[in-house]
Tab-separated table of C-alpha atoms in Angstrom:
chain	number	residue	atom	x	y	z
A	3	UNK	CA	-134.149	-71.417	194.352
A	4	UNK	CA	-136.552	-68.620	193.667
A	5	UNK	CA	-138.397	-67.052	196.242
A	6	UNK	CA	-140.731	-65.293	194.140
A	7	UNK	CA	-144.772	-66.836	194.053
A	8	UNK	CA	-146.289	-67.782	190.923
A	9	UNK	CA	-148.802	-65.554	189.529
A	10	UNK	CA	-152.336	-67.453	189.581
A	11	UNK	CA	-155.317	-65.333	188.623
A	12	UNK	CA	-158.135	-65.298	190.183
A	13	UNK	CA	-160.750	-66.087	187.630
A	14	UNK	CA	-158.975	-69.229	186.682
A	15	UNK	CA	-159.543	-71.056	189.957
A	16	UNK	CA	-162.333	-69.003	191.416
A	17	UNK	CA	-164.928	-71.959	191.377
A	18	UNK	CA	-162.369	-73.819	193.347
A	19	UNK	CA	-161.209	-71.209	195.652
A	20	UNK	CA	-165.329	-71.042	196.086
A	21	UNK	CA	-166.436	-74.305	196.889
A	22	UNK	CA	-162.991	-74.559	199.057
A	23	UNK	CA	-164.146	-71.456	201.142
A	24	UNK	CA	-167.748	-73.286	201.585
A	25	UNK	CA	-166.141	-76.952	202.853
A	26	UNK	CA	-163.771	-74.797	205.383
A	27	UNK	CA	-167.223	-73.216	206.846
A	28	UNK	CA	-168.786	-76.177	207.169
A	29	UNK	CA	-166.231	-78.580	208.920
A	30	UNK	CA	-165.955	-75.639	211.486
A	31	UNK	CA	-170.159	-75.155	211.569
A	32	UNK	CA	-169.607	-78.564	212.606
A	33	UNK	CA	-166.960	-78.638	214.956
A	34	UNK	CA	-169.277	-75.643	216.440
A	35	UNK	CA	-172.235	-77.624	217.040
A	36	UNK	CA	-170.763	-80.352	218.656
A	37	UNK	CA	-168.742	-78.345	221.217
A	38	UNK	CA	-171.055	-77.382	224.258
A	39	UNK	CA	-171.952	-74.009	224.946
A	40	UNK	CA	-170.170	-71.468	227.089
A	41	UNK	CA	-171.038	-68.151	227.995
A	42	UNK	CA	-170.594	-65.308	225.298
A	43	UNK	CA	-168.757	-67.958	222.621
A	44	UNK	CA	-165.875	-68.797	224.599
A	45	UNK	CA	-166.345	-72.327	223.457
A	46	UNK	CA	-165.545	-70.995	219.268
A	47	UNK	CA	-161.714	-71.117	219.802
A	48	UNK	CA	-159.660	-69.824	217.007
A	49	UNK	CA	-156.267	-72.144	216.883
A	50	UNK	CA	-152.741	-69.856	216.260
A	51	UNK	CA	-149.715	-72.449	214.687
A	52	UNK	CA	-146.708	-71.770	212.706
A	53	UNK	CA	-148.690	-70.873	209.528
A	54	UNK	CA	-151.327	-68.334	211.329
C-alpha cells in the first residue's frame, strides 16, 4: 500500500475547493447565530477530534 498522496493541482478543482470553503462558513455563521451570546465569544467553540 502506498503511503504517498496523489498530486491534485490546484487550478483543476479550485471552483470546488471555493464554493466548499463558502458552504463550511456558512453552516458555522449559522451554528453562530443560533447559539446565545456569552461574554467576549466564549459561546464560538472550536471542536478538537482525531482529525484536528
Amino acid at each position: 500500500m502506498s503511503t504517498v498522496w496523489p498530486e491534485i493541482p490546484y487550478t483543476a478543482w479550485q471552483e470546488t475547493c471555493s464554493a466548499l470553503h463558502l458552504y463550511a462558513e456558512i453552516v458555522g455563521k449559522y451554528r453562530l447565530a443560533r447559539t446565545p451570546w456569552v461574554n467576549h465569544s466564549w459561546h464560538a467553540t472550536y471542536y478538537v477530534n482525531a482529525r484536528g
